[in-house]
Amino acid sequence: MPAAMHPPHLRGMPYALPPSLPANIPRIRHPNRPPCTTPSKTLYLRNLSEKANPKVMAATLRALFETYGAILDVRVRHSIRMRGQAFVVFGEQEDAVRAYSEVQGFMLYGKPLFVEYSRAASDATIAQQGEDVESYKLHRIEARDRRDQEFKDRAAQASAAPHPELPNKILFLQGLPADVAVSEIEQAFAGHPGFVEVRWVSVKPDVAFVEFEAEMQAGTAKAALGSQLALREGLPPVSISFAKR
């Protein structure tokens, strides 16, 4: 977007909006499947600077997004594996839709923002609608536990006795560092065609799954990277295999 076309309220702010996203920046997808395109009051942000203090980042995001409308809540994820992500909740959906369009690719602390719609309504939105927030939280936790159990079962199968590798659209990583961040793994795989998501297994922090859209795409990524991934210099490599069916 040329400078003359910048939204008026963003001109002169201490941020920079590039003419277009550089071609070498991977379009990182939502960790729970491809990006949601259904408009929502809640925006999901990725690729935030992991060096910024969470409180400072929250204040910065609020200052940036409240130029589009009333903000109900800003949540910045600061756990090791969820850092670099945040949620911004608007009071009105039309404000969120405008921000979604205009802030896409906005340079913040030297990194372009990836803006998506959240798949689930936020607690703040549920409260605004006068619904039972505690029941909503319980339902969300139950759904998360079911997903975790599914991937826990896959991890148990994949780490069982050795078995002939059969092609699969899901790759199994083992031997991850204890403090690894999701962004480190995404950087290794997001540039390969068909990349969908990285999934963790909470009960086995040293393993993860990387899903692609098709077996052929997963196989191509595995062939390019080999059976081991040197994630960090000085640490043992991470093993890569097809997840057991």
JSON list of C-alpha atoms in Angstrom, two decimals:
[
{"chain": "A", "resi": 1, "resn": "MET", "atom": "CA", "xyz": [0.00, 0.00, 0.00]},
{"chain": "A", "resi": 2, "resn": "PRO", "atom": "CA", "xyz": [1.64, 3.31, -1.05]},
{"chain": "A", "resi": 3, "resn": "ALA", "atom": "CA", "xyz": [2.21, 5.83, 1.71]},
{"chain": "A", "resi": 4, "resn": "ALA", "atom": "CA", "xyz": [-0.48, 8.11, 0.30]},
{"chain": "A", "resi": 5, "resn": "MET", "atom": "CA", "xyz": [-3.02, 5.34, 0.75]},
{"chain": "A", "resi": 6, "resn": "HIS", "atom": "CA", "xyz": [-2.27, 4.65, 4.40]},
{"chain": "A", "resi": 7, "resn": "PRO", "atom": "CA", "xyz": [-5.36, 5.01, 6.58]},
{"chain": "A", "resi": 8, "resn": "PRO", "atom": "CA", "xyz": [-5.31, 8.63, 7.87]},
{"chain": "A", "resi": 9, "resn": "HIS", "atom": "CA", "xyz": [-5.28, 7.59, 11.54]},
{"chain": "A", "resi": 10, "resn": "LEU", "atom": "CA", "xyz": [-2.10, 5.52, 10.98]},
{"chain": "A", "resi": 11, "resn": "ARG", "atom": "CA", "xyz": [-0.07, 8.23, 9.28]},
{"chain": "A", "resi": 12, "resn": "GLY", "atom": "CA", "xyz": [2.68, 9.61, 11.46]},
{"chain": "A", "resi": 13, "resn": "MET", "atom": "CA", "xyz": [2.43, 6.77, 13.98]},
{"chain": "A", "resi": 14, "resn": "PRO", "atom": "CA", "xyz": [5.66, 5.11, 15.20]},
{"chain": "A", "resi": 15, "resn": "TYR", "atom": "CA", "xyz": [5.07, 2.11, 12.93]},
{"chain": "A", "resi": 16, "resn": "ALA", "atom": "CA", "xyz": [5.79, 1.40, 9.30]},
{"chain": "A", "resi": 17, "resn": "LEU", "atom": "CA", "xyz": [3.50, -0.17, 6.73]},
{"chain": "A", "resi": 18, "resn": "PRO", "atom": "CA", "xyz": [5.51, -1.62, 3.81]},
{"chain": "A", "resi": 19, "resn": "PRO", "atom": "CA", "xyz": [4.34, -1.18, 0.20]},
{"chain": "A", "resi": 20, "resn": "SER", "atom": "CA", "xyz": [3.64, -4.93, 0.23]},
{"chain": "A", "resi": 21, "resn": "LEU", "atom": "CA", "xyz": [4.65, -7.97, 2.24]},
{"chain": "A", "resi": 22, "resn": "PRO", "atom": "CA", "xyz": [8.12, -9.15, 1.16]},
{"chain": "A", "resi": 23, "resn": "ALA", "atom": "CA", "xyz": [7.92, -12.29, -0.96]},
{"chain": "A", "resi": 24, "resn": "ASN", "atom": "CA", "xyz": [10.30, -14.18, 1.33]},
{"chain": "A", "resi": 25, "resn": "ILE", "atom": "CA", "xyz": [8.04, -13.85, 4.40]},
{"chain": "A", "resi": 26, "resn": "PRO", "atom": "CA", "xyz": [6.08, -17.10, 4.83]},
{"chain": "A", "resi": 27, "resn": "ARG", "atom": "CA", "xyz": [2.31, -16.80, 5.15]},
{"chain": "A", "resi": 28, "resn": "ILE", "atom": "CA", "xyz": [2.17, -18.58, 8.50]},
{"chain": "A", "resi": 29, "resn": "ARG", "atom": "CA", "xyz": [-1.12, -20.33, 8.99]},
{"chain": "A", "resi": 30, "resn": "HIS", "atom": "CA", "xyz": [-3.29, -20.63, 12.04]},
{"chain": "A", "resi": 31, "resn": "PRO", "atom": "CA", "xyz": [-2.07, -23.48, 14.32]},
{"chain": "A", "resi": 32, "resn": "ASN", "atom": "CA", "xyz": [-5.52, -25.08, 14.29]},
{"chain": "A", "resi": 33, "resn": "ARG", "atom": "CA", "xyz": [-5.98, -25.48, 10.51]},
{"chain": "A", "resi": 34, "resn": "PRO", "atom": "CA", "xyz": [-5.94, -22.94, 7.66]},
{"chain": "A", "resi": 35, "resn": "PRO", "atom": "CA", "xyz": [-6.85, -19.34, 8.52]},
{"chain": "A", "resi": 36, "resn": "CYS", "atom": "CA", "xyz": [-10.45, -18.66, 9.48]},
{"chain": "A", "resi": 37, "resn": "THR", "atom": "CA", "xyz": [-12.13, -16.31, 7.01]},
{"chain": "A", "resi": 38, "resn": "THR", "atom": "CA", "xyz": [-15.44, -15.93, 8.89]},
{"chain": "A", "resi": 39, "resn": "PRO", "atom": "CA", "xyz": [-15.68, -12.38, 10.29]},
{"chain": "A", "resi": 40, "resn": "SER", "atom": "CA", "xyz": [-15.53, -12.19, 14.06]},
{"chain": "A", "resi": 41, "resn": "LYS", "atom": "CA", "xyz": [-15.26, -9.57, 16.78]},
{"chain": "A", "resi": 42, "resn": "THR", "atom": "CA", "xyz": [-11.98, -11.20, 17.83]},
{"chain": "A", "resi": 43, "resn": "LEU", "atom": "CA", "xyz": [-8.78, -10.90, 15.78]},
{"chain": "A", "resi": 44, "resn": "TYR", "atom": "CA", "xyz": [-6.00, -13.45, 16.17]},
{"chain": "A", "resi": 45, "resn": "LEU", "atom": "CA", "xyz": [-2.50, -12.00, 15.74]},
{"chain": "A", "resi": 46, "resn": "ARG", "atom": "CA", "xyz": [0.67, -13.90, 14.96]},
{"chain": "A", "resi": 47, "resn": "ASN", "atom": "CA", "xyz": [4.31, -13.13, 14.25]},
{"chain": "A", "resi": 48, "resn": "LEU", "atom": "CA", "xyz": [4.57, -10.61, 17.08]},
{"chain": "A", "resi": 49, "resn": "SER", "atom": "CA", "xyz": [8.03, -9.73, 18.37]},
{"chain": "A", "resi": 50, "resn": "GLU", "atom": "CA", "xyz": [8.98, -12.23, 21.06]},
{"chain": "A", "resi": 51, "resn": "LYS", "atom": "CA", "xyz": [11.50, -9.79, 22.52]},
{"chain": "A", "resi": 52, "resn": "ALA", "atom": "CA", "xyz": [8.91, -7.19, 23.53]},
{"chain": "A", "resi": 53, "resn": "ASN", "atom": "CA", "xyz": [7.62, -7.16, 27.12]},
{"chain": "A", "resi": 54, "resn": "PRO", "atom": "CA", "xyz": [4.06, -8.65, 27.13]},
{"chain": "A", "resi": 55, "resn": "LYS", "atom": "CA", "xyz": [2.61, -5.65, 28.99]},
{"chain": "A", "resi": 56, "resn": "VAL", "atom": "CA", "xyz": [4.26, -3.23, 26.59]},
{"chain": "A", "resi": 57, "resn": "MET", "atom": "CA", "xyz": [3.05, -5.28, 23.62]},
{"chain": "A", "resi": 58, "resn": "ALA", "atom": "CA", "xyz": [-0.52, -5.33, 25.00]},
{"chain": "A", "resi": 59, "resn": "ALA", "atom": "CA", "xyz": [-0.49, -1.56, 25.44]},
{"chain": "A", "resi": 60, "resn": "THR", "atom": "CA", "xyz": [0.93, -1.07, 21.94]},
{"chain": "A", "resi": 61, "resn": "LEU", "atom": "CA", "xyz": [-1.71, -3.33, 20.36]},
{"chain": "A", "resi": 62, "resn": "ARG", "atom": "CA", "xyz": [-4.48, -1.54, 22.23]},
{"chain": "A", "resi": 63, "resn": "ALA", "atom": "CA", "xyz": [-3.21, 1.84, 21.04]},
{"chain": "A", "resi": 64, "resn": "LEU", "atom": "CA", "xyz": [-3.02, 0.58, 17.46]},
{"chain": "A", "resi": 65, "resn": "PHE", "atom": "CA", "xyz": [-6.39, -1.17, 17.26]},
{"chain": "A", "resi": 66, "resn": "GLU", "atom": "CA", "xyz": [-8.52, 1.22, 19.31]},
{"chain": "A", "resi": 67, "resn": "THR", "atom": "CA", "xyz": [-8.20, 3.66, 16.40]},
{"chain": "A", "resi": 68, "resn": "TYR", "atom": "CA", "xyz": [-10.72, 1.37, 14.66]},
{"chain": "A", "resi": 69, "resn": "GLY", "atom": "CA", "xyz": [-13.25, 1.13, 17.49]},
{"chain": "A", "resi": 70, "resn": "ALA", "atom": "CA", "xyz": [-13.90, 0.20, 21.12]},
{"chain": "A", "resi": 71, "resn": "ILE", "atom": "CA", "xyz": [-11.70, -2.63, 22.42]},
{"chain": "A", "resi": 72, "resn": "LEU", "atom": "CA", "xyz": [-13.12, -5.08, 24.97]},
{"chain": "A", "resi": 73, "resn": "ASP", "atom": "CA", "xyz": [-9.91, -6.98, 25.66]},
{"chain": "A", "resi": 74, "resn": "VAL", "atom": "CA", "xyz": [-6.32, -7.55, 24.55]},
{"chain": "A", "resi": 75, "resn": "ARG", "atom": "CA", "xyz": [-4.61, -10.82, 25.43]},
{"chain": "A", "resi": 76, "resn": "VAL", "atom": "CA", "xyz": [-0.92, -11.32, 24.68]},
{"chain": "A", "resi": 77, "resn": "ARG", "atom": "CA", "xyz": [0.35, -14.89, 24.96]},
{"chain": "A", "resi": 78, "resn": "HIS", "atom": "CA", "xyz": [3.65, -15.03, 26.84]},
{"chain": "A", "resi": 79, "resn": "SER", "atom": "CA", "xyz": [4.19, -18.73, 27.57]},
{"chain": "A", "resi": 80, "resn": "ILE", "atom": "CA", "xyz": [7.28, -20.22, 25.92]},
{"chain": "A", "resi": 81, "resn": "ARG", "atom": "CA", "xyz": [5.35, -22.08, 23.24]},
{"chain": "A", "resi": 82, "resn": "MET", "atom": "CA", "xyz": [2.61, -19.52, 22.63]},
{"chain": "A", "resi": 83, "resn": "ARG", "atom": "CA", "xyz": [4.66, -16.33, 22.59]},
{"chain": "A", "resi": 84, "resn": "GLY", "atom": "CA", "xyz": [4.40, -14.16, 19.53]},
{"chain": "A", "resi": 85, "resn": "GLN", "atom": "CA", "xyz": [0.60, -14.50, 19.51]},
{"chain": "A", "resi": 86, "resn": "ALA", "atom": "CA", "xyz": [-2.24, -12.31, 20.78]},
{"chain": "A", "resi": 87, "resn": "PHE", "atom": "CA", "xyz": [-5.99, -11.74, 20.61]},
{"chain": "A", "resi": 88, "resn": "VAL", "atom": "CA", "xyz": [-7.71, -8.37, 20.23]},
{"chain": "A", "resi": 89, "resn": "VAL", "atom": "CA", "xyz": [-11.45, -8.26, 20.98]},
{"chain": "A", "resi": 90, "resn": "PHE", "atom": "CA", "xyz": [-13.61, -5.51, 19.49]},
{"chain": "A", "resi": 91, "resn": "GLY", "atom": "CA", "xyz": [-17.02, -4.44, 20.75]},
{"chain": "A", "resi": 92, "resn": "GLU", "atom": "CA", "xyz": [-18.40, -4.29, 17.20]},
{"chain": "A", "resi": 93, "resn": "GLN", "atom": "CA", "xyz": [-17.73, -6.74, 14.37]},
{"chain": "A", "resi": 94, "resn": "GLU", "atom": "CA", "xyz": [-17.58, -4.08, 11.64]},
{"chain": "A", "resi": 95, "resn": "ASP", "atom": "CA", "xyz": [-14.67, -2.44, 13.47]},
{"chain": "A", "resi": 96, "resn": "ALA", "atom": "CA", "xyz": [-12.84, -5.77, 13.61]},
{"chain": "A", "resi": 97, "resn": "VAL", "atom": "CA", "xyz": [-13.44, -6.35, 9.88]},
{"chain": "A", "resi": 98, "resn": "ARG", "atom": "CA", "xyz": [-11.96, -2.96, 8.98]},
{"chain": "A", "resi": 99, "resn": "ALA", "atom": "CA", "xyz": [-8.93, -3.54, 11.22]},
{"chain": "A", "resi": 100, "resn": "TYR", "atom": "CA", "xyz": [-8.47, -7.03, 9.75]},
{"chain": "A", "resi": 101, "resn": "SER", "atom": "CA", "xyz": [-8.17, -5.54, 6.28]},
{"chain": "A", "resi": 102, "resn": "GLU", "atom": "CA", "xyz": [-6.09, -2.45, 7.01]},
{"chain": "A", "resi": 103, "resn": "VAL", "atom": "CA", "xyz": [-3.61, -3.78, 9.60]},
{"chain": "A", "resi": 104, "resn": "GLN", "atom": "CA", "xyz": [-2.67, -6.93, 7.66]},
{"chain": "A", "resi": 105, "resn": "GLY", "atom": "CA", "xyz": [1.11, -6.87, 7.21]},
{"chain": "A", "resi": 106, "resn": "PHE", "atom": "CA", "xyz": [1.56, -3.84, 9.47]},
{"chain": "A", "resi": 107, "resn": "MET", "atom": "CA", "xyz": [5.18, -3.56, 10.63]},
{"chain": "A", "resi": 108, "resn": "LEU", "atom": "CA", "xyz": [5.32, -3.65, 14.43]},
{"chain": "A", "resi": 109, "resn": "TYR", "atom": "CA", "xyz": [8.69, -3.81, 16.21]},
{"chain": "A", "resi": 110, "resn": "GLY", "atom": "CA", "xyz": [10.28, -4.74, 12.90]},
{"chain": "A", "resi": 111, "resn": "LYS", "atom": "CA", "xyz": [7.95, -7.66, 12.06]},
{"chain": "A", "resi": 112, "resn": "PRO", "atom": "CA", "xyz": [4.82, -7.76, 9.86]},
{"chain": "A", "resi": 113, "resn": "LEU", "atom": "CA", "xyz": [1.60, -8.64, 11.66]},
{"chain": "A", "resi": 114, "resn": "PHE", "atom": "CA", "xyz": [-0.35, -11.68, 10.48]},
{"chain": "A", "resi": 115, "resn": "VAL", "atom": "CA", "xyz": [-4.00, -10.94, 11.24]},
{"chain": "A", "resi": 116, "resn": "GLU", "atom": "CA", "xyz": [-6.72, -13.59, 11.18]},
{"chain": "A", "resi": 117, "resn": "TYR", "atom": "CA", "xyz": [-10.22, -13.96, 12.56]},
{"chain": "A", "resi": 118, "resn": "SER", "atom": "CA", "xyz": [-10.47, -16.03, 15.72]},
{"chain": "A", "resi": 119, "resn": "ARG", "atom": "CA", "xyz": [-12.31, -19.32, 15.32]},
{"chain": "A", "resi": 120, "resn": "ALA", "atom": "CA", "xyz": [-13.95, -19.05, 18.73]},
{"chain": "A", "resi": 121, "resn": "ALA", "atom": "CA", "xyz": [-15.69, -16.19, 20.47]},
{"chain": "A", "resi": 122, "resn": "SER", "atom": "CA", "xyz": [-13.70, -14.63, 23.31]},
{"chain": "A", "resi": 123, "resn": "ASP", "atom": "CA", "xyz": [-14.82, -14.63, 26.94]},
{"chain": "A", "resi": 124, "resn": "ALA", "atom": "CA", "xyz": [-15.28, -10.86, 26.66]},
{"chain": "A", "resi": 125, "resn": "THR", "atom": "CA", "xyz": [-17.68, -11.30, 23.72]},
{"chain": "A", "resi": 126, "resn": "ILE", "atom": "CA", "xyz": [-19.63, -14.00, 25.55]},
{"chain": "A", "resi": 127, "resn": "ALA", "atom": "CA", "xyz": [-19.96, -11.69, 28.56]},
{"chain": "A", "resi": 128, "resn": "GLN", "atom": "CA", "xyz": [-21.01, -8.80, 26.29]},
{"chain": "A", "resi": 129, "resn": "GLN", "atom": "CA", "xyz": [-23.79, -11.00, 24.89]},
{"chain": "A", "resi": 130, "resn": "GLY", "atom": "CA", "xyz": [-25.01, -11.78, 28.40]},
{"chain": "A", "resi": 131, "resn": "GLU", "atom": "CA", "xyz": [-24.22, -15.50, 28.16]},
{"chain": "A", "resi": 132, "resn": "ASP", "atom": "CA", "xyz": [-22.72, -17.81, 30.80]},
{"chain": "A", "resi": 133, "resn": "VAL", "atom": "CA", "xyz": [-18.94, -17.33, 30.58]},
{"chain": "A", "resi": 134, "resn": "GLU", "atom": "CA", "xyz": [-18.09, -20.20, 32.94]},
{"chain": "A", "resi": 135, "resn": "SER", "atom": "CA", "xyz": [-20.11, -22.72, 30.91]},
{"chain": "A", "resi": 136, "resn": "TYR", "atom": "CA", "xyz": [-18.46, -21.45, 27.74]},
{"chain": "A", "resi": 137, "resn": "LYS", "atom": "CA", "xyz": [-14.99, -21.87, 29.29]},
{"chain": "A", "resi": 138, "resn": "LEU", "atom": "CA", "xyz": [-15.82, -25.43, 30.38]},
{"chain": "A", "resi": 139, "resn": "HIS", "atom": "CA", "xyz": [-16.99, -26.35, 26.87]},
{"chain": "A", "resi": 140, "resn": "ARG", "atom": "CA", "xyz": [-13.81, -24.89, 25.37]},
{"chain": "A", "resi": 141, "resn": "ILE", "atom": "CA", "xyz": [-11.58, -26.79, 27.83]},
{"chain": "A", "resi": 142, "resn": "GLU", "atom": "CA", "xyz": [-13.38, -30.05, 27.08]},
{"chain": "A", "resi": 143, "resn": "ALA", "atom": "CA", "xyz": [-12.87, -29.56, 23.34]},
{"chain": "A", "resi": 144, "resn": "ARG", "atom": "CA", "xyz": [-9.17, -28.80, 23.89]},
{"chain": "A", "resi": 145, "resn": "ASP", "atom": "CA", "xyz": [-8.75, -31.90, 26.08]},
{"chain": "A", "resi": 146, "resn": "ARG", "atom": "CA", "xyz": [-10.28, -34.08, 23.35]},
{"chain": "A", "resi": 147, "resn": "ARG", "atom": "CA", "xyz": [-7.81, -32.71, 20.81]},
{"chain": "A", "resi": 148, "resn": "ASP", "atom": "CA", "xyz": [-4.90, -33.21, 23.22]},
{"chain": "A", "resi": 149, "resn": "GLN", "atom": "CA", "xyz": [-5.97, -36.81, 23.86]},
{"chain": "A", "resi": 150, "resn": "GLU", "atom": "CA", "xyz": [-6.07, -37.48, 20.14]},
{"chain": "A", "resi": 151, "resn": "PHE", "atom": "CA", "xyz": [-2.51, -36.26, 19.65]},
{"chain": "A", "resi": 152, "resn": "LYS", "atom": "CA", "xyz": [-1.38, -37.99, 22.84]},
{"chain": "A", "resi": 153, "resn": "ASP", "atom": "CA", "xyz": [-2.59, -41.29, 21.36]},
{"chain": "A", "resi": 154, "resn": "ARG", "atom": "CA", "xyz": [-0.74, -40.55, 18.12]},
{"chain": "A", "resi": 155, "resn": "ALA", "atom": "CA", "xyz": [2.43, -39.80, 20.07]},
{"chain": "A", "resi": 156, "resn": "ALA", "atom": "CA", "xyz": [2.16, -43.09, 21.94]},
{"chain": "A", "resi": 157, "resn": "GLN", "atom": "CA", "xyz": [1.79, -44.97, 18.66]},
{"chain": "A", "resi": 158, "resn": "ALA", "atom": "CA", "xyz": [4.63, -43.13, 16.97]},
{"chain": "A", "resi": 159, "resn": "SER", "atom": "CA", "xyz": [7.08, -43.71, 19.83]},
{"chain": "A", "resi": 160, "resn": "ALA", "atom": "CA", "xyz": [6.21, -47.40, 20.19]},
{"chain": "A", "resi": 161, "resn": "ALA", "atom": "CA", "xyz": [8.29, -50.25, 18.75]},
{"chain": "A", "resi": 162, "resn": "PRO", "atom": "CA", "xyz": [10.08, -49.50, 15.45]},
{"chain": "A", "resi": 163, "resn": "HIS", "atom": "CA", "xyz": [7.90, -49.93, 12.40]},
{"chain": "A", "resi": 164, "resn": "PRO", "atom": "CA", "xyz": [8.30, -49.50, 8.65]},
{"chain": "A", "resi": 165, "resn": "GLU", "atom": "CA", "xyz": [7.63, -45.89, 7.69]},
{"chain": "A", "resi": 166, "resn": "LEU", "atom": "CA", "xyz": [4.48, -45.41, 5.63]},
{"chain": "A", "resi": 167, "resn": "PRO", "atom": "CA", "xyz": [3.77, -42.07, 3.96]},
{"chain": "A", "resi": 168, "resn": "ASN", "atom": "CA", "xyz": [1.53, -39.78, 5.97]},
{"chain": "A", "resi": 169, "resn": "LYS", "atom": "CA", "xyz": [0.53, -36.15, 5.67]},
{"chain": "A", "resi": 170, "resn": "ILE", "atom": "CA", "xyz": [1.61, -35.73, 9.32]},
{"chain": "A", "resi": 171, "resn": "LEU", "atom": "CA", "xyz": [5.27, -35.69, 10.34]},
{"chain": "A", "resi": 172, "resn": "PHE", "atom": "CA", "xyz": [6.39, -36.72, 13.82]},
{"chain": "A", "resi": 173, "resn": "LEU", "atom": "CA", "xyz": [9.17, -34.76, 15.54]},
{"chain": "A", "resi": 174, "resn": "GLN", "atom": "CA", "xyz": [11.03, -36.18, 18.53]},
{"chain": "A", "resi": 175, "resn": "GLY", "atom": "CA", "xyz": [13.84, -34.83, 20.69]},
{"chain": "A", "resi": 176, "resn": "LEU", "atom": "CA", "xyz": [12.74, -31.19, 20.82]},
{"chain": "A", "resi": 177, "resn": "PRO", "atom": "CA", "xyz": [14.48, -28.86, 23.32]},
{"chain": "A", "resi": 178, "resn": "ALA", "atom": "CA", "xyz": [12.48, -28.26, 26.49]},
{"chain": "A", "resi": 179, "resn": "ASP", "atom": "CA", "xyz": [12.18, -24.52, 25.83]},
{"chain": "A", "resi": 180, "resn": "VAL", "atom": "CA", "xyz": [11.45, -24.70, 22.10]},
{"chain": "A", "resi": 181, "resn": "ALA", "atom": "CA", "xyz": [8.98, -22.12, 20.76]},
{"chain": "A", "resi": 182, "resn": "VAL", "atom": "CA", "xyz": [6.36, -22.88, 18.12]},
{"chain": "A", "resi": 183, "resn": "SER", "atom": "CA", "xyz": [7.88, -20.18, 15.89]},
{"chain": "A", "resi": 184, "resn": "GLU", "atom": "CA", "xyz": [11.18, -22.12, 15.71]},
{"chain": "A", "resi": 185, "resn": "ILE", "atom": "CA", "xyz": [9.45, -25.17, 14.25]},
{"chain": "A", "resi": 186, "resn": "GLU", "atom": "CA", "xyz": [7.22, -23.12, 11.97]},
{"chain": "A", "resi": 187, "resn": "GLN", "atom": "CA", "xyz": [10.25, -21.37, 10.50]},
{"chain": "A", "resi": 188, "resn": "ALA", "atom": "CA", "xyz": [11.63, -24.77, 9.48]},
{"chain": "A", "resi": 189, "resn": "PHE", "atom": "CA", "xyz": [8.41, -26.01, 7.87]},
{"chain": "A", "resi": 190, "resn": "ALA", "atom": "CA", "xyz": [6.24, -23.01, 6.91]},
{"chain": "A", "resi": 191, "resn": "GLY", "atom": "CA", "xyz": [8.18, -22.42, 3.71]},
{"chain": "A", "resi": 192, "resn": "HIS", "atom": "CA", "xyz": [7.26, -25.86, 2.34]},
{"chain": "A", "resi": 193, "resn": "PRO", "atom": "CA", "xyz": [4.10, -26.12, 0.20]},
{"chain": "A", "resi": 194, "resn": "GLY", "atom": "CA", "xyz": [1.01, -27.46, 1.96]},
{"chain": "A", "resi": 195, "resn": "PHE", "atom": "CA", "xyz": [2.11, -26.63, 5.53]},
{"chain": "A", "resi": 196, "resn": "VAL", "atom": "CA", "xyz": [-0.95, -26.54, 7.80]},
{"chain": "A", "resi": 197, "resn": "GLU", "atom": "CA", "xyz": [-0.01, -26.58, 11.47]},
{"chain": "A", "resi": 198, "resn": "VAL", "atom": "CA", "xyz": [2.26, -27.57, 14.34]},
{"chain": "A", "resi": 199, "resn": "ARG", "atom": "CA", "xyz": [0.60, -29.47, 17.19]},
{"chain": "A", "resi": 200, "resn": "TRP", "atom": "CA", "xyz": [2.05, -30.11, 20.65]},
{"chain": "A", "resi": 201, "resn": "VAL", "atom": "CA", "xyz": [1.47, -32.99, 23.02]},
{"chain": "A", "resi": 202, "resn": "SER", "atom": "CA", "xyz": [1.28, -31.51, 26.50]},
{"chain": "A", "resi": 203, "resn": "VAL", "atom": "CA", "xyz": [2.22, -34.77, 28.25]},
{"chain": "A", "resi": 204, "resn": "LYS", "atom": "CA", "xyz": [5.31, -35.26, 26.06]},
{"chain": "A", "resi": 205, "resn": "PRO", "atom": "CA", "xyz": [6.93, -31.84, 25.64]},
{"chain": "A", "resi": 206, "resn": "ASP", "atom": "CA", "xyz": [9.81, -33.21, 23.56]},
{"chain": "A", "resi": 207, "resn": "VAL", "atom": "CA", "xyz": [7.57, -34.28, 20.66]},
{"chain": "A", "resi": 208, "resn": "ALA", "atom": "CA", "xyz": [5.28, -32.51, 18.19]},
{"chain": "A", "resi": 209, "resn": "PHE", "atom": "CA", "xyz": [3.37, -33.16, 14.98]},
{"chain": "A", "resi": 210, "resn": "VAL", "atom": "CA", "xyz": [3.64, -31.14, 11.78]},
{"chain": "A", "resi": 211, "resn": "GLU", "atom": "CA", "xyz": [0.67, -31.49, 9.46]},
{"chain": "A", "resi": 212, "resn": "PHE", "atom": "CA", "xyz": [0.54, -30.88, 5.70]},
{"chain": "A", "resi": 213, "resn": "GLU", "atom": "CA", "xyz": [-2.42, -30.81, 3.34]},
{"chain": "A", "resi": 214, "resn": "ALA", "atom": "CA", "xyz": [-1.36, -34.04, 1.58]},
{"chain": "A", "resi": 215, "resn": "GLU", "atom": "CA", "xyz": [1.04, -36.98, 1.94]},
{"chain": "A", "resi": 216, "resn": "MET", "atom": "CA", "xyz": [3.05, -35.89, -1.09]},
{"chain": "A", "resi": 217, "resn": "GLN", "atom": "CA", "xyz": [3.68, -32.44, 0.40]},
{"chain": "A", "resi": 218, "resn": "ALA", "atom": "CA", "xyz": [4.72, -33.92, 3.74]},
{"chain": "A", "resi": 219, "resn": "GLY", "atom": "CA", "xyz": [7.03, -36.33, 1.90]},
{"chain": "A", "resi": 220, "resn": "THR", "atom": "CA", "xyz": [8.57, -33.48, -0.09]},
{"chain": "A", "resi": 221, "resn": "ALA", "atom": "CA", "xyz": [9.28, -31.52, 3.09]},
{"chain": "A", "resi": 222, "resn": "LYS", "atom": "CA", "xyz": [10.76, -34.59, 4.77]},
{"chain": "A", "resi": 223, "resn": "ALA", "atom": "CA", "xyz": [12.93, -35.34, 1.75]},
{"chain": "A", "resi": 224, "resn": "ALA", "atom": "CA", "xyz": [14.23, -31.76, 1.74]},
{"chain": "A", "resi": 225, "resn": "LEU", "atom": "CA", "xyz": [15.01, -31.73, 5.47]},
{"chain": "A", "resi": 226, "resn": "GLY", "atom": "CA", "xyz": [16.06, -35.35, 5.89]},
{"chain": "A", "resi": 227, "resn": "SER", "atom": "CA", "xyz": [15.42, -37.56, 8.90]},
{"chain": "A", "resi": 228, "resn": "GLN", "atom": "CA", "xyz": [16.99, -35.09, 11.31]},
{"chain": "A", "resi": 229, "resn": "LEU", "atom": "CA", "xyz": [16.54, -31.37, 11.84]},
{"chain": "A", "resi": 230, "resn": "ALA", "atom": "CA", "xyz": [19.33, -29.25, 13.32]},
{"chain": "A", "resi": 231, "resn": "LEU", "atom": "CA", "xyz": [17.02, -26.88, 15.14]},
{"chain": "A", "resi": 232, "resn": "ARG", "atom": "CA", "xyz": [19.70, -25.24, 17.28]},
{"chain": "A", "resi": 233, "resn": "GLU", "atom": "CA", "xyz": [23.47, -25.16, 17.07]},
{"chain": "A", "resi": 234, "resn": "GLY", "atom": "CA", "xyz": [25.14, -27.20, 19.81]},
{"chain": "A", "resi": 235, "resn": "LEU", "atom": "CA", "xyz": [22.07, -29.36, 20.57]},
{"chain": "A", "resi": 236, "resn": "PRO", "atom": "CA", "xyz": [21.29, -32.88, 19.30]},
{"chain": "A", "resi": 237, "resn": "PRO", "atom": "CA", "xyz": [19.21, -32.85, 16.10]},
{"chain": "A", "resi": 238, "resn": "VAL", "atom": "CA", "xyz": [15.46, -33.42, 16.18]},
{"chain": "A", "resi": 239, "resn": "SER", "atom": "CA", "xyz": [14.34, -36.63, 14.47]},
{"chain": "A", "resi": 240, "resn": "ILE", "atom": "CA", "xyz": [11.74, -36.41, 11.68]},
{"chain": "A", "resi": 241, "resn": "SER", "atom": "CA", "xyz": [9.56, -39.34, 10.65]},
{"chain": "A", "resi": 242, "resn": "PHE", "atom": "CA", "xyz": [6.11, -40.00, 9.27]},
{"chain": "A", "resi": 243, "resn": "ALA", "atom": "CA", "xyz": [3.51, -40.28, 12.04]},
{"chain": "A", "resi": 244, "resn": "LYS", "atom": "CA", "xyz": [2.29, -43.85, 12.52]},
{"chain": "A", "resi": 245, "resn": "ARG", "atom": "CA", "xyz": [-1.13, -44.53, 11.08]}
]
